[in-house]
Coordinates of C-alpha atoms and ligand atoms in Angstrom, one line a residue:
Chain A
X1 CA 12.4 -22.3 -12.5
X2 CA 15.0 -19.6 -13.4
X3 CA 16.0 -21.8 -16.3
X4 CA 12.4 -22.0 -17.5
X5 CA 12.1 -18.3 -17.2
X6 CA 15.2 -17.6 -19.2
X7 CA 14.1 -20.0 -21.9
X8 CA 10.7 -18.5 -22.0
X9 CA 12.5 -15.2 -23.0
X10 CA 14.6 -17.0 -25.6
X11 CA 11.6 -18.8 -27.1
X12 CA 9.7 -15.6 -27.2
X13 CA 12.4 -13.7 -29.0
X14 CA 12.4 -16.5 -31.6
X15 CA 8.6 -16.0 -31.9
X16 CA 8.8 -12.3 -32.3
X17 CA 11.5 -12.5 -34.9
X18 CA 9.5 -15.0 -37.0
X19 CA 6.4 -12.8 -36.7
X20 CA 8.3 -9.8 -38.0
X21 CA 9.5 -11.9 -40.9
X22 CA 6.0 -11.7 -42.2
X23 CA 5.7 -8.0 -41.9
X24 CA 2.7 -7.5 -44.2
X25 CA 0.4 -10.1 -42.6
X26 CA 1.5 -8.8 -39.2
X27 CA 0.4 -5.3 -40.0
X28 CA -2.8 -6.5 -41.6
X29 CA -3.8 -8.5 -38.6
X30 CA -2.9 -5.8 -36.2
X31 CA -5.1 -3.3 -38.0
X32 CA -8.0 -5.7 -38.7
X33 CA -8.3 -6.7 -35.0
X34 CA -8.2 -3.1 -34.0
X35 CA -10.8 -2.2 -36.6
X36 CA -13.2 -4.8 -35.2
X37 CA -12.9 -3.3 -31.7
X38 CA -13.5 0.2 -33.2
X39 CA -16.6 -0.9 -35.0
X40 CA -18.1 -2.6 -32.0
X41 CA -17.5 0.4 -29.8
X42 CA -18.9 2.7 -32.4
X43 CA -22.1 0.8 -32.5
X44 CA -22.4 1.1 -28.7
X45 CA -21.8 4.8 -29.0
X46 CA -24.5 5.1 -31.5
X47 CA -27.0 3.5 -29.2
X48 CA -26.1 6.0 -26.5
X49 CA -26.4 8.8 -29.1
X50 CA -30.1 7.9 -29.2
X51 CA -30.9 7.1 -25.6
X52 CA -28.3 9.1 -23.7
X53 CA -28.4 6.7 -20.7
X54 CA -28.9 3.0 -20.3
X55 CA -30.1 1.9 -16.9
X56 CA -28.3 4.7 -15.2
X57 CA -25.0 4.5 -17.1
X58 CA -23.7 7.2 -19.4
X59 CA -21.6 6.5 -22.5
X60 CA -18.5 7.7 -20.6
X61 CA -19.1 5.2 -17.9
X62 CA -19.8 2.3 -20.2
X63 CA -16.8 3.3 -22.2
X64 CA -14.6 3.0 -19.1
X65 CA -15.8 -0.5 -18.4
X66 CA -15.5 -1.4 -22.1
X67 CA -12.0 0.1 -22.4
X68 CA -10.8 -1.7 -19.2
X69 CA -12.0 -5.1 -20.4
X70 CA -10.7 -4.6 -23.9
X71 CA -7.2 -3.5 -22.7
X72 CA -7.0 -6.4 -20.2
X73 CA -8.2 -8.9 -22.8
X74 CA -5.8 -7.6 -25.4
X75 CA -2.9 -7.8 -23.0
X76 CA -3.9 -11.3 -22.0
X77 CA -4.3 -12.3 -25.6
X78 CA -0.8 -11.2 -26.3
X79 CA 0.9 -12.9 -23.3
X80 CA -1.2 -16.0 -23.3
X81 CA -1.6 -16.5 -27.0
X82 CA 0.2 -19.8 -26.7
X83 CA -2.9 -21.0 -24.9
X84 CA -5.3 -19.5 -27.4
X85 CA -7.7 -22.5 -27.8
X86 CA -7.9 -22.2 -31.5
X87 CA -4.2 -22.1 -31.9
X88 CA -3.5 -24.6 -29.2
X89 CA -6.1 -27.1 -30.6
X90 CA -4.3 -26.9 -33.9
X91 CA -1.0 -27.7 -32.4
X92 CA -2.5 -30.7 -30.6
X93 CA -4.0 -31.9 -33.8
X94 CA -0.9 -31.4 -35.8
X95 CA 1.2 -33.1 -33.2
X96 CA 3.5 -30.1 -32.5
X97 CA 2.4 -30.3 -28.9
X98 CA 4.3 -33.6 -28.8
X99 CA 7.5 -31.8 -29.7
X100 CA 7.1 -29.5 -26.7
X101 CA 6.7 -32.5 -24.4
X102 CA 10.0 -33.9 -25.7
X103 CA 11.9 -30.9 -24.2
X104 CA 13.1 -30.9 -20.7
X105 CA 11.4 -27.6 -19.7
X106 CA 8.3 -26.8 -17.8
X107 CA 5.4 -27.4 -20.2
X108 CA 3.4 -24.4 -19.2
X109 CA 6.4 -22.1 -19.8
X110 CA 6.8 -23.7 -23.2
X111 CA 3.2 -23.2 -24.3
X112 CA 3.4 -19.6 -23.1
X113 CA 6.6 -19.2 -25.0
X114 CA 5.2 -20.8 -28.1
X115 CA 3.5 -17.6 -29.2
X116 CA 3.3 -14.0 -28.4
X117 CA 0.7 -12.2 -30.5
X118 CA 2.4 -8.9 -31.0
X119 CA -0.4 -8.1 -33.5
X120 CA -2.8 -7.7 -30.5
X121 CA -1.0 -4.4 -29.9
X122 CA -3.6 -2.8 -32.2
X123 CA -6.4 -4.0 -30.0
X124 CA -4.6 -2.9 -26.8
X125 CA -3.9 0.5 -28.2
X126 CA -7.5 0.9 -29.0
X127 CA -8.6 -0.3 -25.6
X128 CA -6.4 2.3 -24.0
X129 CA -7.8 4.9 -26.4
X130 CA -11.3 4.1 -25.4
X131 CA -10.3 4.3 -21.7
X132 CA -8.9 7.7 -22.4
X133 CA -12.0 8.8 -24.2
X134 CA -14.1 7.5 -21.3
X135 CA -12.1 9.6 -18.9
X136 CA -12.5 12.7 -21.1
X137 CA -16.3 12.2 -21.2
X138 CA -16.6 11.4 -17.6
X139 CA -13.7 12.6 -15.4
X140 CA -12.9 10.4 -12.5
X141 CA -12.0 11.8 -9.1
X142 CA -8.7 10.1 -8.6
X143 CA -7.6 9.1 -5.1
X144 CA -4.3 7.4 -4.2
X145 CA -6.3 4.2 -3.7
X146 CA -7.8 4.3 -7.1
X147 CA -4.4 5.0 -8.8
X148 CA -2.8 2.1 -7.1
X149 CA -5.8 -0.2 -7.6
X150 CA -6.2 0.3 -11.3
X151 CA -3.2 -1.7 -12.4
X152 CA -4.2 -4.4 -9.9
X153 CA -7.6 -4.7 -11.6
X154 CA -6.0 -4.9 -15.0
X155 CA -3.6 -7.6 -13.8
X156 CA -6.5 -9.6 -12.2
X157 CA -8.4 -9.4 -15.4
X158 CA -5.4 -10.7 -17.3
X159 CA -5.2 -13.7 -14.9
X160 CA -8.9 -14.3 -15.2
X161 CA -9.0 -14.2 -19.0
X162 CA -5.8 -16.2 -19.1
X163 CA -7.5 -18.8 -17.0
X164 CA -10.4 -19.0 -19.5
X165 CA -7.9 -19.5 -22.3
X166 CA -6.1 -22.3 -20.4
X167 CA -9.5 -24.0 -19.7
X168 CA -10.4 -23.7 -23.4
X169 CA -7.0 -25.0 -24.5
X170 CA -7.3 -27.9 -22.1
X171 CA -10.7 -28.9 -23.5
X172 CA -9.1 -29.3 -26.9
X173 CA -7.2 -32.3 -25.5
X174 CA -10.5 -34.2 -25.6
X175 CA -12.4 -32.5 -28.5
X176 CA -10.9 -30.3 -31.1
X177 CA -14.3 -30.0 -32.8
X178 CA -15.8 -28.0 -30.0
X179 CA -13.7 -25.0 -30.7
X180 CA -16.8 -22.8 -31.5
X181 CA -18.2 -23.7 -28.1
X182 CA -14.9 -22.8 -26.4
X183 CA -14.8 -19.5 -28.3
X184 CA -18.2 -18.6 -27.0
X185 CA -16.8 -19.3 -23.5
X186 CA -13.8 -17.0 -23.9
X187 CA -14.7 -14.3 -26.4
X188 CA -18.4 -14.3 -25.4
X189 CA -17.4 -14.1 -21.8
X190 CA -15.3 -11.0 -22.4
X191 CA -18.1 -9.5 -24.4
X192 CA -20.7 -10.1 -21.7
X193 CA -18.6 -8.5 -19.0
X194 CA -17.8 -5.4 -21.0
X195 CA -21.3 -4.2 -20.1
X196 CA -22.6 -3.2 -16.7
X197 CA -23.9 -6.4 -15.1
X198 CA -27.1 -5.0 -13.7
X199 CA -28.5 -4.8 -17.3
X200 CA -28.6 -8.6 -17.4
X201 CA -31.3 -11.0 -16.2
X202 CA -30.8 -12.4 -12.8
X203 CA -29.8 -16.0 -13.8
X204 CA -27.1 -14.6 -16.0
X205 CA -25.8 -12.4 -13.3
X206 CA -25.8 -15.3 -10.8
X207 CA -23.9 -17.3 -13.3
X208 CA -21.2 -14.6 -13.5
X209 CA -21.1 -14.2 -9.8
X210 CA -21.2 -17.6 -8.3
X211 CA -20.0 -19.9 -11.1
X212 CA -17.6 -17.7 -13.0
X213 CA -16.8 -14.8 -10.6
X214 CA -16.4 -12.3 -13.4
X215 CA -18.6 -9.7 -11.8
X216 CA -15.9 -9.0 -9.2
X217 CA -13.3 -8.5 -11.9
X218 CA -14.8 -5.6 -13.8
X219 CA -18.2 -4.5 -12.7
X220 CA -17.7 -3.9 -9.0
X221 CA -14.3 -2.3 -9.5
X222 CA -15.8 0.0 -12.1
X223 CA -18.4 1.1 -9.6
X224 CA -15.6 2.0 -7.3
X225 CA -13.7 3.9 -9.8
X226 CA -16.7 5.7 -11.1
X227 CA -18.1 6.4 -7.6
X228 CA -21.4 4.8 -8.5
X229 CA -23.8 3.2 -6.0
X230 CA -24.2 -0.6 -6.1
X231 CA -27.7 -1.5 -7.3
X232 CA -27.1 -5.1 -6.4
X233 CA -26.3 -4.3 -2.7
X234 CA -23.2 -6.3 -2.3
X235 CA -20.9 -5.7 0.7
X236 CA -18.7 -2.6 0.4
X237 CA -15.6 -4.7 -0.1
X238 CA -17.0 -6.3 -3.2
X239 CA -14.9 -4.1 -5.6
X240 CA -11.7 -5.2 -3.9
X241 CA -12.2 -8.9 -4.5
X242 CA -10.9 -8.6 -8.0
X243 CA -7.4 -10.1 -7.3
X244 CA -8.9 -12.9 -5.3
X245 CA -11.3 -13.8 -8.1
X246 CA -8.5 -13.6 -10.7
X247 CA -6.2 -15.8 -8.7
X248 CA -9.0 -18.3 -8.0
X249 CA -9.9 -18.7 -11.6
X250 CA -6.2 -19.0 -12.6
X251 CA -5.5 -21.6 -9.9
X252 CA -8.6 -23.6 -11.0
X253 CA -7.5 -23.4 -14.6
X254 CA -4.0 -24.7 -13.8
X255 CA -5.5 -27.6 -11.9
X256 CA -7.6 -28.5 -14.9
X257 CA -4.6 -28.0 -17.2
X258 CA -2.6 -30.5 -15.2
X259 CA -5.4 -32.9 -15.2
X260 CA -5.7 -32.6 -19.0
X261 CA -2.0 -33.2 -19.4
X262 CA -2.4 -36.6 -17.7
X263 CA -5.1 -37.5 -20.2
X264 CA -3.4 -36.1 -23.3
X265 CA -3.8 -38.7 -26.1
X266 CA -1.5 -37.2 -28.7
X267 CA -2.4 -37.8 -32.4
X268 CA -2.5 -40.9 -34.4
X269 CA -0.2 -40.3 -37.3
Chain B
X1 CA 20.9 -54.2 -16.3
X2 CA 18.2 -53.3 -18.8
X3 CA 17.9 -49.7 -19.9
X4 CA 14.2 -50.3 -21.0
X5 CA 11.9 -52.5 -19.1
X6 CA 8.3 -53.0 -20.3
X7 CA 5.9 -55.4 -18.6
X8 CA 2.2 -55.9 -19.7
X9 CA 2.3 -52.4 -21.2
X10 CA -1.1 -51.4 -22.3
X11 CA -2.5 -48.3 -24.1
X12 CA -6.1 -47.8 -24.8
X13 CA -7.4 -44.8 -26.8
X14 CA -10.8 -43.4 -26.4
X15 CA -12.0 -42.2 -29.8
X16 CA -15.1 -40.1 -29.4
X17 CA -17.8 -40.5 -31.9
X18 CA -18.0 -37.1 -33.4
X19 CA -21.3 -35.3 -33.7
X20 CA -21.6 -32.7 -36.3
X21 CA -22.8 -29.1 -35.9
X22 CA -23.1 -26.8 -33.0
X23 CA -25.3 -28.9 -30.8
X24 CA -23.2 -31.9 -31.5
X25 CA -20.1 -30.0 -30.4
X26 CA -21.8 -29.1 -27.1
X27 CA -22.7 -32.8 -26.6
X28 CA -19.2 -33.8 -27.5
X29 CA -18.0 -31.7 -24.6
X30 CA -20.1 -33.3 -22.0
X31 CA -21.0 -36.8 -23.0
X32 CA -18.9 -39.9 -22.9
X33 CA -19.9 -41.6 -26.1
X34 CA -16.7 -43.2 -27.4
X35 CA -15.1 -46.2 -28.9
X36 CA -12.1 -47.9 -27.3
X37 CA -9.0 -48.8 -29.4
X38 CA -6.5 -51.2 -28.0
X39 CA -3.4 -49.6 -29.5
X40 CA -0.9 -51.5 -27.4
X41 CA -2.2 -54.6 -25.9
X42 CA -0.2 -55.9 -22.9
X43 CA 3.3 -56.2 -24.4
X44 CA 6.5 -57.3 -22.6
X45 CA 10.1 -56.6 -23.6
X46 CA 13.5 -55.6 -22.2
X47 CA 16.2 -53.8 -24.0
X48 CA 19.8 -53.7 -22.8
X49 CA 22.2 -50.7 -23.2
X50 CA 23.8 -50.4 -26.6
X51 CA 21.2 -52.5 -28.5
X52 CA 19.9 -51.5 -31.8
X53 CA 16.4 -52.8 -32.2
X54 CA 14.1 -52.7 -35.2
X55 CA 10.4 -52.3 -34.3
X56 CA 8.3 -53.5 -37.1
X57 CA 4.6 -53.8 -37.9
X58 CA 2.0 -52.9 -40.5
X59 CA 0.2 -49.6 -40.4
X60 CA -1.8 -49.0 -37.2
X61 CA 0.0 -51.8 -35.4
X62 CA 0.9 -49.7 -32.4
X63 CA 4.6 -48.8 -33.1
X64 CA 4.3 -45.0 -32.7
X65 CA 2.1 -45.4 -29.6
X66 CA 4.7 -47.6 -28.0
X67 CA 7.5 -45.1 -28.9
X68 CA 5.4 -42.2 -27.5
X69 CA 5.0 -44.0 -24.2
X70 CA 8.7 -44.8 -24.0
X71 CA 9.4 -41.1 -24.8
X72 CA 7.1 -39.9 -22.1
X73 CA 4.6 -38.3 -24.3
X74 CA 1.7 -40.6 -23.5
X75 CA 0.6 -42.0 -20.1
X76 CA 0.0 -45.7 -20.4
X77 CA -3.4 -47.2 -19.5
X78 CA -1.7 -49.9 -17.6
X79 CA 1.4 -52.0 -17.1
X80 CA 5.0 -51.3 -16.0
X81 CA 7.2 -49.0 -18.0
X82 CA 10.7 -48.1 -17.0
X83 CA 13.3 -46.3 -19.1
X84 CA 16.7 -45.4 -17.6
X85 CA 15.3 -46.4 -14.2
X86 CA 12.5 -43.9 -14.4
X87 CA 8.8 -43.9 -15.2
X88 CA 8.8 -41.6 -18.2
X89 CA 5.6 -39.7 -17.8
X90 CA 5.9 -39.3 -14.1
X91 CA 9.3 -37.6 -14.3
X92 CA 9.0 -36.2 -17.8
X93 CA 11.5 -33.4 -17.6
X94 CA 14.3 -35.6 -16.2
X95 CA 13.4 -38.4 -18.6
X96 CA 13.4 -36.4 -21.8
X97 CA 16.8 -34.8 -20.9
X98 CA 18.3 -38.2 -21.3
X99 CA 16.7 -39.4 -24.5
X100 CA 16.6 -38.2 -28.1
X101 CA 13.6 -38.8 -30.3
X102 CA 12.9 -38.2 -34.0
X103 CA 9.4 -38.5 -35.4
X104 CA 10.0 -38.7 -39.1
X105 CA 6.8 -37.0 -40.0
X106 CA 7.5 -33.8 -38.1
X107 CA 10.3 -31.6 -37.0
X108 CA 11.5 -30.5 -33.6
X109 CA 13.2 -27.5 -35.2
X110 CA 11.9 -24.0 -35.3
X111 CA 10.3 -23.5 -38.7
X112 CA 11.5 -19.9 -39.3
X113 CA 14.9 -20.2 -37.8
X114 CA 18.1 -21.1 -39.6
X115 CA 19.2 -24.7 -38.6
X116 CA 22.2 -23.4 -36.7
X117 CA 20.1 -21.1 -34.6
X118 CA 17.6 -23.9 -33.8
X119 CA 20.5 -26.0 -32.7
X120 CA 21.9 -23.2 -30.6
X121 CA 18.5 -22.9 -28.9
X122 CA 18.6 -26.6 -28.1
X123 CA 22.0 -26.0 -26.5
X124 CA 20.2 -23.7 -23.9
X125 CA 17.2 -25.9 -23.5
X126 CA 19.3 -29.0 -22.7
X127 CA 22.0 -27.0 -20.9
X128 CA 24.7 -28.5 -23.0
X129 CA 28.2 -27.1 -22.0
X130 CA 29.6 -25.0 -24.8
X131 CA 32.7 -27.2 -25.4
X132 CA 30.6 -30.4 -25.7
X133 CA 28.1 -28.6 -27.9
X134 CA 30.8 -27.4 -30.3
X135 CA 32.5 -30.8 -30.3
X136 CA 29.3 -32.7 -31.1
X137 CA 28.1 -30.2 -33.6
X138 CA 31.4 -30.4 -35.5
X139 CA 31.2 -34.2 -35.5
X140 CA 27.6 -34.5 -36.6
X141 CA 27.9 -31.7 -39.2
X142 CA 30.7 -33.7 -40.7
X143 CA 29.0 -37.1 -40.5
X144 CA 25.6 -35.9 -41.8
X145 CA 27.0 -33.3 -44.2
X146 CA 25.0 -30.5 -42.7
X147 CA 27.4 -27.7 -43.6
X148 CA 25.7 -26.6 -46.9
X149 CA 22.4 -25.7 -45.2
X150 CA 23.3 -24.8 -41.6
X151 CA 22.3 -21.2 -42.3
X152 CA 19.1 -22.1 -44.2
X153 CA 15.7 -21.6 -42.5
X154 CA 14.2 -25.0 -41.6
X155 CA 11.1 -24.2 -43.7
X156 CA 13.2 -24.1 -46.9
X157 CA 15.0 -27.5 -46.3
X158 CA 14.3 -30.5 -48.4
X159 CA 12.9 -33.5 -46.6
X160 CA 16.3 -35.3 -46.5
X161 CA 18.1 -32.2 -45.2
X162 CA 15.4 -31.6 -42.6
X163 CA 15.6 -35.2 -41.4
X164 CA 19.4 -35.0 -41.1
X165 CA 19.1 -31.7 -39.1
X166 CA 16.5 -33.3 -36.9
X167 CA 18.6 -36.4 -36.2
X168 CA 21.5 -34.1 -35.3
X169 CA 19.2 -32.1 -33.0
X170 CA 18.1 -35.2 -31.2
X171 CA 21.7 -36.2 -30.4
X172 CA 23.5 -33.0 -29.4
X173 CA 22.7 -33.5 -25.7
X174 CA 24.3 -37.0 -25.8
X175 CA 21.2 -39.0 -24.9
X176 CA 21.6 -42.6 -23.8
X177 CA 18.7 -43.7 -25.9
X178 CA 17.5 -42.7 -29.3
X179 CA 14.0 -43.3 -30.5
X180 CA 13.5 -43.1 -34.3
X181 CA 10.0 -43.3 -35.6
X182 CA 10.3 -43.8 -39.4
X183 CA 13.5 -41.8 -39.8
X184 CA 13.9 -42.8 -43.5
X185 CA 10.3 -42.1 -44.6
X186 CA 10.1 -40.4 -47.9
X187 CA 13.9 -40.3 -48.5
X188 CA 15.8 -41.3 -51.6
X189 CA 18.2 -44.2 -51.7
X190 CA 21.3 -42.0 -51.1
X191 CA 19.8 -40.1 -48.2
X192 CA 18.5 -43.3 -46.6
X193 CA 22.0 -44.8 -46.8
X194 CA 23.6 -41.8 -45.2
X195 CA 21.2 -41.9 -42.3
X196 CA 21.7 -45.6 -41.8
X197 CA 25.4 -45.2 -41.7
X198 CA 25.0 -42.5 -39.2
X199 CA 22.7 -44.5 -36.9
X200 CA 25.1 -47.4 -37.0
X201 CA 28.0 -45.2 -36.1
X202 CA 26.3 -43.5 -33.3
X203 CA 25.2 -46.9 -31.9
X204 CA 28.7 -48.4 -32.2
X205 CA 31.0 -45.5 -31.4
X206 CA 28.9 -43.8 -28.7
X207 CA 27.0 -46.8 -27.4
X208 CA 23.6 -45.1 -27.8
X209 CA 20.7 -47.5 -27.5
X210 CA 18.5 -47.2 -30.6
X211 CA 15.0 -48.2 -31.2
X212 CA 13.9 -47.8 -34.8
X213 CA 10.5 -48.2 -36.5
X214 CA 10.4 -48.3 -40.2
X215 CA 8.5 -49.8 -43.2
X216 CA 11.8 -50.0 -45.1
X217 CA 13.2 -53.5 -44.4
X218 CA 16.5 -52.5 -45.8
X219 CA 16.9 -50.3 -42.8
X220 CA 16.4 -53.4 -40.6
X221 CA 18.6 -55.6 -42.6
X222 CA 21.4 -53.2 -42.6
X223 CA 21.2 -52.1 -39.0
X224 CA 19.4 -54.4 -36.6
X225 CA 20.3 -57.7 -35.2
X226 CA 17.2 -57.8 -33.1
X227 CA 13.7 -57.2 -34.3
X228 CA 10.4 -56.9 -32.6
X229 CA 7.2 -57.3 -34.6
X230 CA 3.9 -55.9 -33.4
X231 CA 0.5 -56.2 -35.0
X232 CA -2.8 -55.0 -33.7
X233 CA -1.1 -54.0 -30.5
X234 CA 0.3 -57.5 -29.8
X235 CA 3.9 -58.3 -29.8
X236 CA 4.2 -61.2 -32.2
X237 CA 8.0 -61.7 -32.4
X238 CA 11.0 -60.6 -30.5
X239 CA 14.3 -62.1 -31.4
X240 CA 17.3 -62.2 -33.8
X241 CA 16.6 -61.2 -37.4
X242 CA 18.5 -64.3 -38.4
X243 CA 16.1 -66.6 -36.5
X244 CA 13.2 -64.9 -38.0
X245 CA 14.5 -65.7 -41.4
X246 CA 15.3 -69.3 -40.5
X247 CA 11.8 -69.8 -39.1
X248 CA 9.7 -68.0 -41.6
X249 CA 11.9 -67.5 -44.6
X250 CA 11.5 -71.2 -45.4
X251 CA 10.1 -70.6 -48.8
X252 CA 12.5 -70.3 -51.8
X253 CA 11.7 -69.4 -55.3
X254 CA 12.8 -70.9 -58.6
X255 CA 12.4 -69.0 -61.8
X256 CA 12.4 -71.2 -64.9
X257 CA 12.6 -70.2 -68.6
X258 CA 11.3 -73.0 -70.9
X259 CA 12.3 -73.4 -74.5
X260 CA 8.7 -73.1 -75.5
X261 CA 5.5 -71.9 -74.0
X262 CA 3.6 -74.8 -72.3
X263 CA -0.1 -74.4 -71.4
X264 CA 0.3 -76.1 -68.0
X265 CA 3.6 -76.3 -66.1
X266 CA 2.4 -77.3 -62.6
X267 CA 4.4 -79.9 -60.7
X268 CA 3.8 -81.5 -57.3
X269 CA 5.6 -80.2 -54.2
X270 CA 6.0 -76.7 -55.5
X271 CA 3.5 -73.9 -55.9
X272 CA 3.3 -72.2 -59.2
X273 CA 3.0 -68.5 -58.4
X274 CA 3.5 -66.9 -61.8
X275 CA 3.4 -68.2 -65.3
X276 CA 3.8 -65.9 -68.2
X277 CA 4.8 -67.1 -71.7
X278 CA 8.0 -69.2 -71.4
X279 CA 8.7 -68.1 -67.8
X280 CA 7.3 -69.7 -64.7
X281 CA 8.0 -69.0 -61.0
X282 CA 7.7 -71.7 -58.4
X283 CA 7.8 -71.5 -54.6
X284 CA 8.8 -74.3 -52.4
X285 CA 9.6 -75.1 -48.8
X286 CA 13.3 -75.4 -48.0
X287 CA 12.8 -78.4 -45.7
X288 CA 10.4 -80.3 -47.9
X289 CA 12.1 -80.2 -51.2
X290 CA 15.6 -79.6 -52.5
X291 CA 16.2 -77.5 -55.5
X292 CA 17.7 -80.4 -57.5
X293 CA 14.6 -82.6 -56.9
X294 CA 12.4 -79.9 -58.2
X295 CA 14.6 -79.4 -61.2
X296 CA 14.4 -83.1 -61.8
X297 CA 10.6 -83.1 -61.7
X298 CA 10.3 -80.1 -64.0
X299 CA 12.9 -81.2 -66.5
X300 CA 11.3 -84.7 -66.8
X301 CA 8.3 -83.1 -68.4
X302 CA 9.4 -79.8 -70.0
X303 CA 12.5 -78.6 -71.6
X304 CA 14.3 -76.0 -69.5
X305 CA 16.5 -73.3 -71.1
X306 CA 17.6 -71.5 -68.0
X307 CA 16.8 -71.2 -64.3
X308 CA 17.6 -69.3 -61.1
X309 CA 16.9 -70.0 -57.5
X310 CA 16.2 -67.2 -55.1
X311 CA 16.2 -67.1 -51.3
X312 CA 13.2 -65.2 -49.9
X313 CA 14.0 -61.7 -49.1
X314 CA 13.4 -60.4 -45.6
X315 CA 10.7 -58.2 -47.1
X316 CA 8.8 -61.2 -48.4
X317 CA 9.2 -62.9 -45.0
X318 CA 7.8 -60.0 -43.1
X319 CA 5.0 -59.5 -45.6
X320 CA 3.9 -63.1 -45.1
X321 CA 4.0 -62.7 -41.4
X322 CA 1.8 -59.6 -41.6
X323 CA -0.6 -61.1 -44.1
X324 CA -1.1 -64.5 -42.8
X325 CA -0.7 -63.9 -39.2
X326 CA 2.0 -66.6 -39.1
X327 CA 3.0 -65.8 -35.6
X328 CA -0.3 -65.8 -34.0
X329 CA -0.6 -69.4 -33.0
Ligands
ATP401 N1 -4.1 -40.1 -30.6 C1 -4.8 -41.2 -30.9 N2 -6.1 -41.2 -30.7 C2 -6.9 -42.2 -31.1 N3 -6.4 -43.3 -31.6 C3 -5.1 -43.4 -31.9 C4 -4.2 -42.3 -31.5 N4 -3.0 -42.7 -31.9 C5 -3.1 -43.9 -32.4 N5 -4.3 -44.3 -32.4 C6 -4.8 -45.7 -32.9 O1 -4.0 -46.6 -32.3 C7 -3.6 -47.6 -33.2 C8 -2.1 -47.7 -33.3 O2 -1.6 -46.5 -33.9 P1 0.0 -46.2 -34.1 O3 0.1 -44.8 -34.6 O4 0.7 -46.6 -32.9 O5 0.4 -47.2 -35.3 P2 1.8 -47.4 -36.0 O6 2.2 -48.8 -35.8 O7 2.7 -46.3 -35.7 O8 1.3 -47.3 -37.5 P3 2.0 -46.6 -38.8 O9 2.9 -47.6 -39.3 O10 0.9 -46.3 -39.7 O11 2.7 -45.3 -38.3 C9 -4.3 -47.3 -34.5 O12 -5.5 -48.0 -34.6 C10 -4.6 -45.8 -34.4 O13 -5.7 -45.5 -35.1
MG402 MG1 3.6 -44.7 -36.7

């Protein structure tokens, strides 16, 4: 275990060094991903400009949720980029995944160590910026509980999104062609939960409550931080289920990953 | 004691029928519409420590699939598979620590790192003691002439250089078994020769068991005493190279130059396989006809200026085995 961890660091530093060898494309990607986030947020802000409130939420409140999800997703995307389904599917197809299996180290640590998308820093910085903007528009009354709980929520979201990445990556063992569908699962999932859940139709909310427990990761915690009443009338402890939901999704994804490894077919070249 | 033990080993691939488009992709995810490919079809073999075995077969025969199962990359569909007393896929980490593998088509090294740094990283991965590492590195650098490009990033190496670096990388941790899947693919004559010598030396001096797949029969002829031939997943031959030639290399060739160009130069007992101007090439079975009888038959009808008799090359032998399925009965 310690050996795996130490190697994870070594492999990462190799990754970072080779990313920095291509300085230009690095900067370009960093700015372009950040720019996409900025555009998306600007379009939300424009909608609020016209309507002021959407179903009881102000721009500042939505920005808080949005910034939270964006930051967590960006951090996850950086740490778990080895599991990015697009990238991982490619390494399966090209046979580089075989090369990882040939090494006597824990395979999960190796996949994690196979990429570290430093270029996501742009996205993360912007997510934090949006969070800061949200707090400026809509000051939160901070309590000790809230201060301590915020990093827990971020960490839980990282685990949750990381789980989605792992599931997506595992699916590419069977079908690399379905990458668009998998992307809808991960990126679409993060998009959907960046908005307050009560604006969605009931079936969709149920989906994100009982099937993929995303609602506990962002929406309920956001209600707690923003001191808003719960229109869905869940128990008062609902905002604090975030770590449980994150761990649950992560554990399920790991089980699926190990199942996938048993069925890995390699490539025929 | 065998170091590799394979009994009724079987690997079946499910190849899904791809549907196009978005909806097709969704259906691919859930439905089970696939074709089964029997890549390795219940094969048996044992390999003892220190052997150097050539594993041959035409494209798509199942060589790489077998090697991948032996190396712990693929889980067999069925059968018994033991390497070094372990089931490779079940104890993958312990297993791969004791083997080396080179897949000629791709590299284990880090693309952007200089060769020496890739090797140093492997030292940590395999927990090779510093002294052993330095000792092995010096020896392999010398034998494979790696020195000129040790500091070059892997992405800038030529194919031959990369292959040598990869072979070095596969051996630094002193594996007991070395799997080589087409280690000479795409290399020039000199590079091939250097790699052959290296493999031979590692096998003899260090006692490493080697299993080698190749399409270059020179590799086999120069390195292997034992060959195994697989086709369409079935093991067709397993034995000494020499006995393969004795059994199937029966046909010899006689090339005859006549003094003039005859329209028809066929003779009984031999097969005319080429006839171009004054030159004709006959093939005949070693045990049916002697060369002197054939010369007698030809010279009784035509005037011979010159002739040579050729033994069938191993290449020819193998080609005939692949093409005619000689071993299938
Ligand atoms: N990952 C895979 N998925 C599906 N089918 C595969 C896969 N790998 C191999 N096959 C099929 O299994 C059969 C055996 O392939 P394999 O790669 O073992 O052949 P090979 O003997 O190594 O051939 P070559 O000399 O061309 O390298 C082929 O029919 C191939 O198409
Ligand atoms: Mg092959």
